[in-house]
Coordinates of C-alpha atoms in Angstrom, one line a residue:
M1 CA -12.0 173.9 89.7
K2 CA -14.6 172.4 92.0
S3 CA -16.6 169.2 91.7
V4 CA -20.4 169.7 91.9
L5 CA -23.3 167.3 92.1
I6 CA -26.6 168.6 90.8
I7 CA -29.7 166.7 91.4
G8 CA -32.6 167.8 89.3
L9 CA -32.4 169.2 85.8
G10 CA -35.4 171.5 85.5
R11 CA -34.7 175.1 84.4
F12 CA -33.0 176.0 87.7
G13 CA -30.7 173.0 87.6
R14 CA -29.8 173.4 83.9
H15 CA -29.0 177.1 84.3
M16 CA -26.9 176.5 87.3
A17 CA -25.0 173.6 85.6
Q18 CA -24.4 175.7 82.6
K19 CA -22.9 178.6 84.6
L20 CA -20.8 176.2 86.8
I21 CA -19.4 174.6 83.7
D22 CA -18.7 178.0 82.0
E23 CA -16.7 178.9 85.1
G24 CA -14.5 175.8 84.7
N25 CA -16.1 173.5 87.3
E26 CA -16.7 169.7 86.9
V27 CA -20.4 168.8 87.1
L28 CA -22.2 165.5 87.5
A29 CA -26.0 165.6 87.2
V30 CA -28.7 163.3 88.3
E31 CA -32.2 163.4 86.8
K32 CA -34.9 160.7 86.9
N33 CA -36.9 162.2 84.1
E34 CA -35.4 161.0 80.8
E35 CA -36.8 163.9 78.8
R36 CA -35.3 166.5 81.1
A37 CA -32.0 164.6 81.0
D38 CA -32.1 164.6 77.2
N39 CA -32.7 168.4 77.2
A40 CA -29.5 168.9 79.1
V41 CA -27.1 166.6 77.2
S42 CA -25.8 169.6 75.2
I43 CA -24.8 171.3 78.4
I44 CA -23.6 168.5 80.7
D45 CA -21.4 165.6 79.7
D46 CA -22.0 163.4 82.7
I47 CA -25.7 162.8 83.5
H48 CA -27.2 159.8 85.4
I49 CA -30.8 158.9 84.8
A50 CA -31.8 157.7 88.2
D51 CA -34.0 158.2 91.3
A52 CA -31.9 160.2 93.7
T53 CA -34.1 159.1 96.7
D54 CA -32.5 155.6 96.2
E55 CA -30.0 155.4 99.0
A56 CA -27.8 152.7 97.3
F57 CA -27.5 154.8 94.1
I58 CA -26.7 158.0 96.0
K59 CA -24.1 156.2 98.1
S60 CA -22.5 154.8 94.9
L61 CA -21.8 158.4 93.8
G62 CA -19.4 159.1 96.7
V63 CA -21.1 162.4 97.6
N64 CA -18.5 163.2 100.2
N65 CA -16.0 163.7 97.3
F66 CA -18.0 166.6 95.9
D67 CA -17.2 170.2 96.9
L68 CA -20.9 171.1 96.5
C69 CA -24.2 169.2 96.2
V70 CA -27.2 171.0 94.8
V71 CA -30.7 169.8 95.3
A72 CA -32.4 171.6 92.5
I73 CA -35.8 169.9 92.7
G74 CA -38.6 172.4 92.8
D75 CA -41.7 170.4 92.1
N76 CA -41.5 167.7 94.7
F77 CA -40.6 168.9 98.2
Q78 CA -40.8 165.4 99.8
S79 CA -38.2 164.1 97.4
A80 CA -36.0 167.2 97.9
L81 CA -36.2 166.7 101.7
E82 CA -35.4 163.0 101.5
I83 CA -32.4 163.6 99.1
T84 CA -31.1 166.4 101.4
V85 CA -31.2 164.0 104.4
L86 CA -29.4 161.3 102.4
L87 CA -26.7 163.6 101.3
K88 CA -26.1 164.8 104.8
D89 CA -26.0 161.3 106.2
L90 CA -23.5 160.3 103.5
G91 CA -21.1 163.1 104.4
A92 CA -21.8 165.8 101.8
K93 CA -19.5 168.7 102.4
Y94 CA -21.9 171.5 101.5
I95 CA -25.6 171.2 100.4
L96 CA -27.4 173.9 98.5
A97 CA -31.1 173.3 98.2
R98 CA -34.0 175.1 96.5
A99 CA -37.3 176.0 98.1
S100 CA -40.5 177.8 97.1
R101 CA -42.0 178.3 100.6
E102 CA -40.7 179.5 103.9
V103 CA -41.8 176.3 105.7
H104 CA -39.8 174.3 103.2
R105 CA -36.7 176.4 103.7
K106 CA -36.9 175.8 107.5
L107 CA -37.3 172.1 107.1
L108 CA -34.5 171.8 104.6
L109 CA -32.1 173.8 106.9
R110 CA -33.1 171.6 109.9
N111 CA -32.5 168.4 107.9
G112 CA -29.0 169.0 106.4
A113 CA -29.1 171.9 103.9
D114 CA -26.3 174.5 104.5
H115 CA -28.1 177.1 102.4
V116 CA -31.5 177.3 100.8
V117 CA -32.3 179.6 97.9
Y118 CA -35.7 180.9 96.7
A119 CA -34.9 181.0 93.0
E120 CA -38.0 182.8 91.8
R121 CA -38.5 184.9 94.9
E122 CA -35.0 186.2 95.1
M123 CA -35.0 187.1 91.4
A124 CA -38.3 188.9 91.8
E125 CA -37.1 190.9 94.7
R126 CA -33.9 191.8 92.9
L127 CA -35.8 193.0 89.9
A128 CA -38.3 194.9 92.0
I129 CA -35.5 196.8 93.6
K130 CA -33.5 197.3 90.4
Y131 CA -36.5 198.6 88.4
G132 CA -38.6 200.1 91.2
A133 CA -36.0 202.0 93.3
K134 CA -34.7 205.4 92.2
N135 CA -31.0 205.5 91.3
I136 CA -30.4 201.8 91.8
F137 CA -29.2 200.0 88.7
D138 CA -28.5 196.6 90.1
Y139 CA -28.8 194.8 93.5
I140 CA -27.4 191.7 95.1
E141 CA -28.6 190.9 98.7
L142 CA -25.9 189.3 100.8
S143 CA -27.9 189.0 104.0
D144 CA -31.0 190.4 105.6
D145 CA -29.1 193.6 106.4
T146 CA -26.4 193.9 103.7
A147 CA -26.3 194.3 100.0
I148 CA -24.1 195.2 97.0
C149 CA -25.8 197.9 94.9
E150 CA -24.9 199.7 91.7
I151 CA -26.0 203.3 92.2
A152 CA -25.8 206.7 90.6
V153 CA -23.2 209.1 91.9
P154 CA -25.0 211.5 94.3
D155 CA -25.1 215.0 93.0
G156 CA -23.1 216.4 95.9
W157 CA -20.2 214.0 95.2
V158 CA -19.5 215.0 91.5
G159 CA -16.1 216.6 91.1
K160 CA -15.0 215.5 94.6
T161 CA -12.7 212.6 95.6
I162 CA -13.5 209.6 97.8
L163 CA -11.2 211.0 100.4
Q164 CA -12.8 214.4 100.3
K165 CA -16.3 213.0 100.9
S166 CA -15.0 210.6 103.6
V167 CA -17.4 208.0 102.1
R168 CA -16.7 205.2 104.5
N169 CA -16.6 207.2 107.7
K170 CA -19.5 209.6 106.9
Y171 CA -21.8 207.4 105.0
N172 CA -20.9 203.9 106.3
V173 CA -20.5 202.7 102.7
S174 CA -17.6 200.8 101.0
I175 CA -17.0 201.6 97.3
L176 CA -16.0 198.3 95.7
A177 CA -15.7 199.6 92.1
T178 CA -16.8 202.3 89.6
K179 CA -18.4 201.7 86.3
K180 CA -18.3 203.9 83.2
D181 CA -19.2 203.1 79.6
G182 CA -19.7 199.5 80.5
V183 CA -16.2 199.1 82.0
I184 CA -15.7 198.2 85.7
Y185 CA -12.8 199.7 87.6
A186 CA -12.3 197.8 90.8
N187 CA -10.9 199.2 94.1
P188 CA -10.8 202.9 93.2
S189 CA -8.1 204.9 95.0
P190 CA -9.0 207.5 97.7
D191 CA -8.1 210.3 95.2
H192 CA -10.6 209.0 92.6
I193 CA -12.8 211.9 91.4
F194 CA -16.5 211.2 91.1
D195 CA -17.9 211.6 87.6
K196 CA -21.6 212.2 87.0
H197 CA -21.4 209.7 84.0
E198 CA -20.3 206.8 86.1
T199 CA -22.0 204.5 88.6
L200 CA -20.7 203.1 91.8
M201 CA -20.7 199.5 93.1
V202 CA -21.2 199.9 96.9
L203 CA -21.4 197.5 99.8
A204 CA -23.5 198.7 102.7
N205 CA -26.5 197.9 104.9
H206 CA -29.9 198.6 103.5
A207 CA -30.6 201.6 105.7
D208 CA -27.3 203.4 104.7
I209 CA -28.0 202.7 101.0
D210 CA -31.5 204.1 101.4
R211 CA -30.1 207.3 103.0
L212 CA -27.5 207.6 100.2
I213 CA -29.9 207.5 97.3
R214 CA -32.6 209.8 98.6

């Protein structure tokens, strides 16, 4: 279990809090808008209605005791930046911030954020690849060069084993799991025989994935 501080309870903050709590983590939230706080009381037990740009208040939370601090404010960049600087100055271990523009991302990273997420942009790109790319059923970008994709089994692989196709050496692709009838089978053995009715969860760089699905 991790302890998480979430500042801002708009849609992004609420959804993140819900998932973190579902996974067994302890969440403390801060929201200055009483209506937004009220909308989240069914999800989060511990909500402080306060202005997170108030240094005395933030200091009272003991932010250095949280494993993760999330700045989930998307409608006021100035406040998000001030809060990020405060958290960093007060010893926050890891700061995840939200941004909607590239210049905001750069400023947040320069002023204390450890990672900045484009919530809407990243989801839009993921959906565009999922629904616009042939033979890709899901997609998670890990870096500018690498992703995890759920892909169809290439026609030439059906009936052959992972070892026979020498997947990693020949295609520079790691097969993390196979999926059939909604069931995921992790870490398939080298003698796994490819089935045309299954999909593959693969880890590779973008260029190798593109070559594989063409």
